[in-house]
Tab-separated table of C-alpha atoms and ligand atoms in Angstrom:
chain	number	residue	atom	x	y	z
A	22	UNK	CA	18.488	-2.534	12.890
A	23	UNK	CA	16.080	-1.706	15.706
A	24	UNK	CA	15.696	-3.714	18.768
A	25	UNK	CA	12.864	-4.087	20.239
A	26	UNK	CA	10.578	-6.663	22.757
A	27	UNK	CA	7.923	-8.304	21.596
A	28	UNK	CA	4.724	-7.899	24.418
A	29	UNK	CA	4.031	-11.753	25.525
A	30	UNK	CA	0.355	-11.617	24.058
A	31	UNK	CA	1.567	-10.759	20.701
A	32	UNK	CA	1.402	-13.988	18.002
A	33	UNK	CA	1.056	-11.623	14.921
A	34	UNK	CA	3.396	-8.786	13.184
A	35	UNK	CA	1.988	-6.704	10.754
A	36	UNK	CA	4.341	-4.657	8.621
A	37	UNK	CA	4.022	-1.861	6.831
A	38	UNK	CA	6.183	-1.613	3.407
A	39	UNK	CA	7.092	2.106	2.566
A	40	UNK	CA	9.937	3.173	4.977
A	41	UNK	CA	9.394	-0.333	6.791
A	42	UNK	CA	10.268	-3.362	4.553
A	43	UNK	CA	11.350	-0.977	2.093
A	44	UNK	CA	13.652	2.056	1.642
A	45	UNK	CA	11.616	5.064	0.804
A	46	UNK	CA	13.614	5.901	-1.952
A	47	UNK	CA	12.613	2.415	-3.493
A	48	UNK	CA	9.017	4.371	-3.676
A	49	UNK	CA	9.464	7.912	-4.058
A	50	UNK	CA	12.380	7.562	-7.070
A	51	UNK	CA	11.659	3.975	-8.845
A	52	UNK	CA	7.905	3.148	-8.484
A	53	UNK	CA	6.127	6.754	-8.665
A	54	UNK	CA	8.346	7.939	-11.085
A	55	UNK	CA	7.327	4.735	-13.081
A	56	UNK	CA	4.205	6.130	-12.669
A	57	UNK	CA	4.451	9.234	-14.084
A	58	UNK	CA	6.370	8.627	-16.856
A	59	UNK	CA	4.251	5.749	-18.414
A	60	UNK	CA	0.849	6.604	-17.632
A	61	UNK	CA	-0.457	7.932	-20.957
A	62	UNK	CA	0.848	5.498	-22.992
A	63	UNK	CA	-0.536	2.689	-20.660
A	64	UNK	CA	-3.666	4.409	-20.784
A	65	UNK	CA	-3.574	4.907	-24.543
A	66	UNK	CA	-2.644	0.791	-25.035
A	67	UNK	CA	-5.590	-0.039	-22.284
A	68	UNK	CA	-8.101	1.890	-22.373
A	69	UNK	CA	-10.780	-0.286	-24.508
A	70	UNK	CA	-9.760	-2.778	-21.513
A	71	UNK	CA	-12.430	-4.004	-18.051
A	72	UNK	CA	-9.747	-3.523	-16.111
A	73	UNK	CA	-8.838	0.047	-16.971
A	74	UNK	CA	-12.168	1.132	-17.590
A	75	UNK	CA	-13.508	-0.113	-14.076
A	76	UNK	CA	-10.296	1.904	-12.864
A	77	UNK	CA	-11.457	5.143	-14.372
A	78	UNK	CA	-14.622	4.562	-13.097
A	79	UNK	CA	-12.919	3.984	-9.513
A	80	UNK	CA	-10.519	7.180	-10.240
A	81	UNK	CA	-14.178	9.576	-11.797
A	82	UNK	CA	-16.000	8.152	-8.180
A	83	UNK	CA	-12.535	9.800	-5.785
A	84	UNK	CA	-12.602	12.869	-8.147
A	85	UNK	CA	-16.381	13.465	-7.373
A	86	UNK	CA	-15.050	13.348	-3.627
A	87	UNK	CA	-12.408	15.482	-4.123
A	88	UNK	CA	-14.004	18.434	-5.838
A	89	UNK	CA	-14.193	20.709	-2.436
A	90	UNK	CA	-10.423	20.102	-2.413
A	91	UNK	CA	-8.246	23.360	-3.539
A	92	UNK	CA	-6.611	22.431	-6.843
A	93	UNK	CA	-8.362	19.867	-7.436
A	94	UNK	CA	-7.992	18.297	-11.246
A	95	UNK	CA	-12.308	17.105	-12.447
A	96	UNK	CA	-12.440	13.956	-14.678
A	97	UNK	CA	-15.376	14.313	-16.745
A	98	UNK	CA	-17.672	11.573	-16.219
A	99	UNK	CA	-18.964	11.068	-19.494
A	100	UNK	CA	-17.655	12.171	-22.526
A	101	UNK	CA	-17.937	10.743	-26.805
A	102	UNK	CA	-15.629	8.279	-28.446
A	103	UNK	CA	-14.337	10.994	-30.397
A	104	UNK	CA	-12.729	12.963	-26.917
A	105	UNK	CA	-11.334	9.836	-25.743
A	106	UNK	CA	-7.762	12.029	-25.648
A	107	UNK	CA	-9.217	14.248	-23.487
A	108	UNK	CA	-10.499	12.299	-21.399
A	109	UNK	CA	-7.127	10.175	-21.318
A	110	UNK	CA	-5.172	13.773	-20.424
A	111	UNK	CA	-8.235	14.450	-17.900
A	112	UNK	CA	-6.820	11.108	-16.155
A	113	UNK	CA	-3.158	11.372	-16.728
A	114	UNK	CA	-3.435	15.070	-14.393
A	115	UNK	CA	-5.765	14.193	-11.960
A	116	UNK	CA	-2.859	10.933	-11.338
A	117	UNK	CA	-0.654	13.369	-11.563
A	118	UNK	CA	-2.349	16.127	-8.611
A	119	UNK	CA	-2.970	13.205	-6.320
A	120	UNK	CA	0.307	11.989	-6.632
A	121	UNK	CA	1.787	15.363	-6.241
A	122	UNK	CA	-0.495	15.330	-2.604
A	123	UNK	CA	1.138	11.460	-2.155
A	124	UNK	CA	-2.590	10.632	-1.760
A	125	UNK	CA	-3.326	7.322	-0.662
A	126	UNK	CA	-6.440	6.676	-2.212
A	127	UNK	CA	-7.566	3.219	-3.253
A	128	UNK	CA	-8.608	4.609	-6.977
A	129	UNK	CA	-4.968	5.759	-7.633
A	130	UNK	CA	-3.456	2.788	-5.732
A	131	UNK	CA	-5.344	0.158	-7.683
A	132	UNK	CA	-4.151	1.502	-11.327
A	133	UNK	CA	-0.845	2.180	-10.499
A	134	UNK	CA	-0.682	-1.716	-9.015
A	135	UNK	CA	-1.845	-2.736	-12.728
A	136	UNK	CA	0.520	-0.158	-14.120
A	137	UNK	CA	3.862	-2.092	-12.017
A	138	UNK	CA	2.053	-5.736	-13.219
A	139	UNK	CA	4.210	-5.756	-16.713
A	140	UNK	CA	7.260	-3.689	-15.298
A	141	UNK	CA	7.757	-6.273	-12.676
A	142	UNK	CA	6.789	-9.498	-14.733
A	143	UNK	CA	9.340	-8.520	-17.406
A	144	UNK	CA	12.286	-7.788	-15.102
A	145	UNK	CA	12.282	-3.769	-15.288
A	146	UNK	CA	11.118	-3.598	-11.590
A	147	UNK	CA	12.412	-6.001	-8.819
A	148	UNK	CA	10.998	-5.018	-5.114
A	149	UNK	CA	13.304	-3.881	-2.820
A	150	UNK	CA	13.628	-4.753	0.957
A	151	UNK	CA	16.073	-3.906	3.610
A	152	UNK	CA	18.580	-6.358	4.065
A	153	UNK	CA	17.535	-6.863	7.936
A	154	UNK	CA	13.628	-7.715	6.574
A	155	UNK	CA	14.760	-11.467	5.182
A	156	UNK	CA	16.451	-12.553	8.121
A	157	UNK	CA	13.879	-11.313	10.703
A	158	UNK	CA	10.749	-12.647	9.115
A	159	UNK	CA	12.408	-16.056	8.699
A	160	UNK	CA	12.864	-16.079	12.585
A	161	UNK	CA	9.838	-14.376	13.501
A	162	UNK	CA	8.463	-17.167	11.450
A	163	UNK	CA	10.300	-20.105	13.069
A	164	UNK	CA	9.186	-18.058	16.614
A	165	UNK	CA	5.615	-18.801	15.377
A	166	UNK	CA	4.715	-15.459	14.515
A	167	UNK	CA	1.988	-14.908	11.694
A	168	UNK	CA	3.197	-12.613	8.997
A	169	UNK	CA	0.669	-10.225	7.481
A	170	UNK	CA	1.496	-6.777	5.272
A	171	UNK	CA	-0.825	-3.511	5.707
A	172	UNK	CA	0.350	-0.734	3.217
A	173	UNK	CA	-1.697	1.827	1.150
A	174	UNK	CA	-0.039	0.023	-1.906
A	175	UNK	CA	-2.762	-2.535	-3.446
A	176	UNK	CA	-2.835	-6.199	-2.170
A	177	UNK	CA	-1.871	-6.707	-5.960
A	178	UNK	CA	0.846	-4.337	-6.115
A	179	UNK	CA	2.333	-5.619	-2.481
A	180	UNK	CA	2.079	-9.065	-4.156
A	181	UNK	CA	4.308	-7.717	-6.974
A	182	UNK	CA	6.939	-6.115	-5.033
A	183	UNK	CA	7.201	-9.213	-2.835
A	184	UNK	CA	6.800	-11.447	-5.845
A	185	UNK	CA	9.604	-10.280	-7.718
A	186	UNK	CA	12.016	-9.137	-5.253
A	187	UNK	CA	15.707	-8.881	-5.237
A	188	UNK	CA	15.430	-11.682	-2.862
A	189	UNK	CA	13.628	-13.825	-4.917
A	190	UNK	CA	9.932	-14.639	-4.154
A	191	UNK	CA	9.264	-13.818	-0.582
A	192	UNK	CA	5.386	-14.360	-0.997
A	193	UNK	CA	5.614	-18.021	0.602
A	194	UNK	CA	7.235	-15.994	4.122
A	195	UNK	CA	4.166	-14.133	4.396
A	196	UNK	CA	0.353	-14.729	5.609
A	197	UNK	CA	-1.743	-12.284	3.936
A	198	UNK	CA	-1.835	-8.808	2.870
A	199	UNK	CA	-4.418	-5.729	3.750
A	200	UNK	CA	-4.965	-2.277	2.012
A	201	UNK	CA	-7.244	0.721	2.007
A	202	UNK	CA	-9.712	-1.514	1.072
A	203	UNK	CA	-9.977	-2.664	5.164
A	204	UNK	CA	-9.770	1.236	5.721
A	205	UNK	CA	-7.310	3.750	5.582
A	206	UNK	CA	-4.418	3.012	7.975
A	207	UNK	CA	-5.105	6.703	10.288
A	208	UNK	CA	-8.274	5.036	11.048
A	209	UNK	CA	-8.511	2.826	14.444
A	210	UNK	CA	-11.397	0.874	12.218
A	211	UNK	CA	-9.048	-0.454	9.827
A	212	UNK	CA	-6.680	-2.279	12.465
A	213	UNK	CA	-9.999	-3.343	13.924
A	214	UNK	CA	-10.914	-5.097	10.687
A	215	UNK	CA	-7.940	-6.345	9.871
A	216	UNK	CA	-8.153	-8.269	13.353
A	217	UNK	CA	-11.609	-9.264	12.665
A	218	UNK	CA	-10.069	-10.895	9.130
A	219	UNK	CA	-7.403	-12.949	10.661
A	220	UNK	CA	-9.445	-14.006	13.893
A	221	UNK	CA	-7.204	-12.335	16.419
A	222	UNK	CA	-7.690	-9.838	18.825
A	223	UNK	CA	-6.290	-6.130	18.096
A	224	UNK	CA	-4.096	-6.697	21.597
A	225	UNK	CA	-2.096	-10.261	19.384
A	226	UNK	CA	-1.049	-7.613	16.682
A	227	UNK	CA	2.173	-5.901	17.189
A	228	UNK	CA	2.243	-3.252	14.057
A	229	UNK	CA	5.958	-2.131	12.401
A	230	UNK	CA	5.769	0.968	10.614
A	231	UNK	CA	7.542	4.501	10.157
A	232	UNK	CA	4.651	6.641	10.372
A	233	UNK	CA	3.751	7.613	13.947
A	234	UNK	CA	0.407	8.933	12.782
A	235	UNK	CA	-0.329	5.073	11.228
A	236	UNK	CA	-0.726	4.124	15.151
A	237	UNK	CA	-4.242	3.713	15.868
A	238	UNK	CA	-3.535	0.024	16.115
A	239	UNK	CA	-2.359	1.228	19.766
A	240	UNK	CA	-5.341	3.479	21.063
A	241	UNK	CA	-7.137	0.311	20.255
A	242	UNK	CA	-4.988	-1.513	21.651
A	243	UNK	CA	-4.474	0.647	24.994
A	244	UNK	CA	-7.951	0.064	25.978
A	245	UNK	CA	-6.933	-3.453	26.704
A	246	UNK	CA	-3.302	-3.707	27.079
A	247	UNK	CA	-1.578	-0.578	27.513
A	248	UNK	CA	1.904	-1.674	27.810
A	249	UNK	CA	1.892	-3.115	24.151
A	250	UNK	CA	2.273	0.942	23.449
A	251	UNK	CA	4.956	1.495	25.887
A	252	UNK	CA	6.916	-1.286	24.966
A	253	UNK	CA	6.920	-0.620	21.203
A	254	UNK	CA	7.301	2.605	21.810
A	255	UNK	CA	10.644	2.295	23.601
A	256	UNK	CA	11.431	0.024	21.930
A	257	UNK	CA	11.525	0.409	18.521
A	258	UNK	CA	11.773	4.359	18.266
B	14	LIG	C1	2.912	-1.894	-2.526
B	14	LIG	S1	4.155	-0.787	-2.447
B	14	LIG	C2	3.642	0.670	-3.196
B	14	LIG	C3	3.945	1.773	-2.337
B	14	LIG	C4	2.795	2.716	-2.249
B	14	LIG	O1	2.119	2.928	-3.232
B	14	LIG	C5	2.509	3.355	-1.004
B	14	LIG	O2	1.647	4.218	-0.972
B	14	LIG	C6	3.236	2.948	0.218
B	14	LIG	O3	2.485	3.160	1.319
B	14	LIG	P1	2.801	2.455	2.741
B	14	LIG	O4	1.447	2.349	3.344
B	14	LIG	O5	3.433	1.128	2.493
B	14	LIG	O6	3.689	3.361	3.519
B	15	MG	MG1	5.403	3.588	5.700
């Protein structure tokens, strides 16, 4: 468990999940591999579906982007009834190259938060957190701290995890959740957003995460209140 001050002007925590609420491992060798082993057949069972199509839509749209990118794996954008299996293979190894990269974008993180919907509902998945994240939200909580999740995970998939935890349902501890949709969470934008959403000034959000990079939160916050950095900084690392 980390100790750490919270800066007086602080009234919100925003937590990240992977490495933060929840061991990486939880990730890496239960929900991606959950990934990889079932996407064909989910695609096969879904495809004639809104949901999946507007997701291969979502996924052709990032592969467009991503054509400059060495390796990258095309998804044909239109293609005859009759290919329908290659265009399901097309989709099962450009899911698989991104996820190889542990790309973050919204495209893969939408289907695979619609791929976990069933695992979870039926019991095969329950969301792990560390045993320190219960505890410390219910007192943050009773300290009169607002709650909010940012991950690259979808707001549906967070939901999920949360949902159907091995602590029960943990949804009614929390105040929201944000994902790449606000922005990607490198991006000093997205933190700016994301205060913008809740009404709150950057400087009233202290953010918890593993990621060093996923700090922009604090050059945004340093133009106002610089010692928000340097007390999270020594505190919690
Ligand atoms: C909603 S949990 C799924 C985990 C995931 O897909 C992910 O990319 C985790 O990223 P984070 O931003 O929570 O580190
Ligand atoms: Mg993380």
């Amino acid at each position: 468990m980390a100790l750490f001050s919270v800066p007086t002007p602080v009234t919100t925590i925003l937590l990240d999940i992977e490495g933060t609420t929840t061991p990486i491992t939880f990730v890496k060798d239960v929900l991606f591999p959950y990934i990889k082993e079932n996407i064909k057949k989910y695609l096969l069972e879904h495809w004639q579906e809104k949901e999946c199509q507007e997701d291969i839509t979502q996924l052709q749209k990032q592969a467009e982007k991503d054509s400059h990118i060495d390796g990258f794996v095309p998804i044909p954008s239109a293609i005859s009834d009759n290919e329908t299996e290659n265009m399901i293979q097309a989709v099962v190894d450009n899911v698989y190259w991104q996820m190889s990269l542990d790309r973050k974008t919204t495209a893969l993180k939408q289907l695979q938060g619609h791929m976990w919907r069933s695992a979870y509902i039926t019991g095969q998945l329950k969301g792990e957190v560390y045993e320190d994240v219960v505890p410390s939200i219910r007192q943050w909580r009773e300290l009169g701290f607002k709650l909010y999740i940012y991950s690259s995970g979808s707001v549906e998939a967070q939901k999920l995890l949360f949902g159907y935890s091995i602590e029960g349902n943990l949804l009614k501890l929390l105040d929201g959740h944000f994902d790449t949709t606000v922005g990607h969470k490198v991006e000093s934008k997205s933190y700016r957003n994301i205060a913008d959403s809740i009404r709150c000034s950057p400087e009233n959000i202290l953010f918890l995460t593993d990621v060093v990079k996923d700090m922009p939160l604090y050059l945004v916050t340093q133009e106002s209140y610089p010692e928000a950095v340097i007390s999270f900084q020594l505190g919690f690392y």
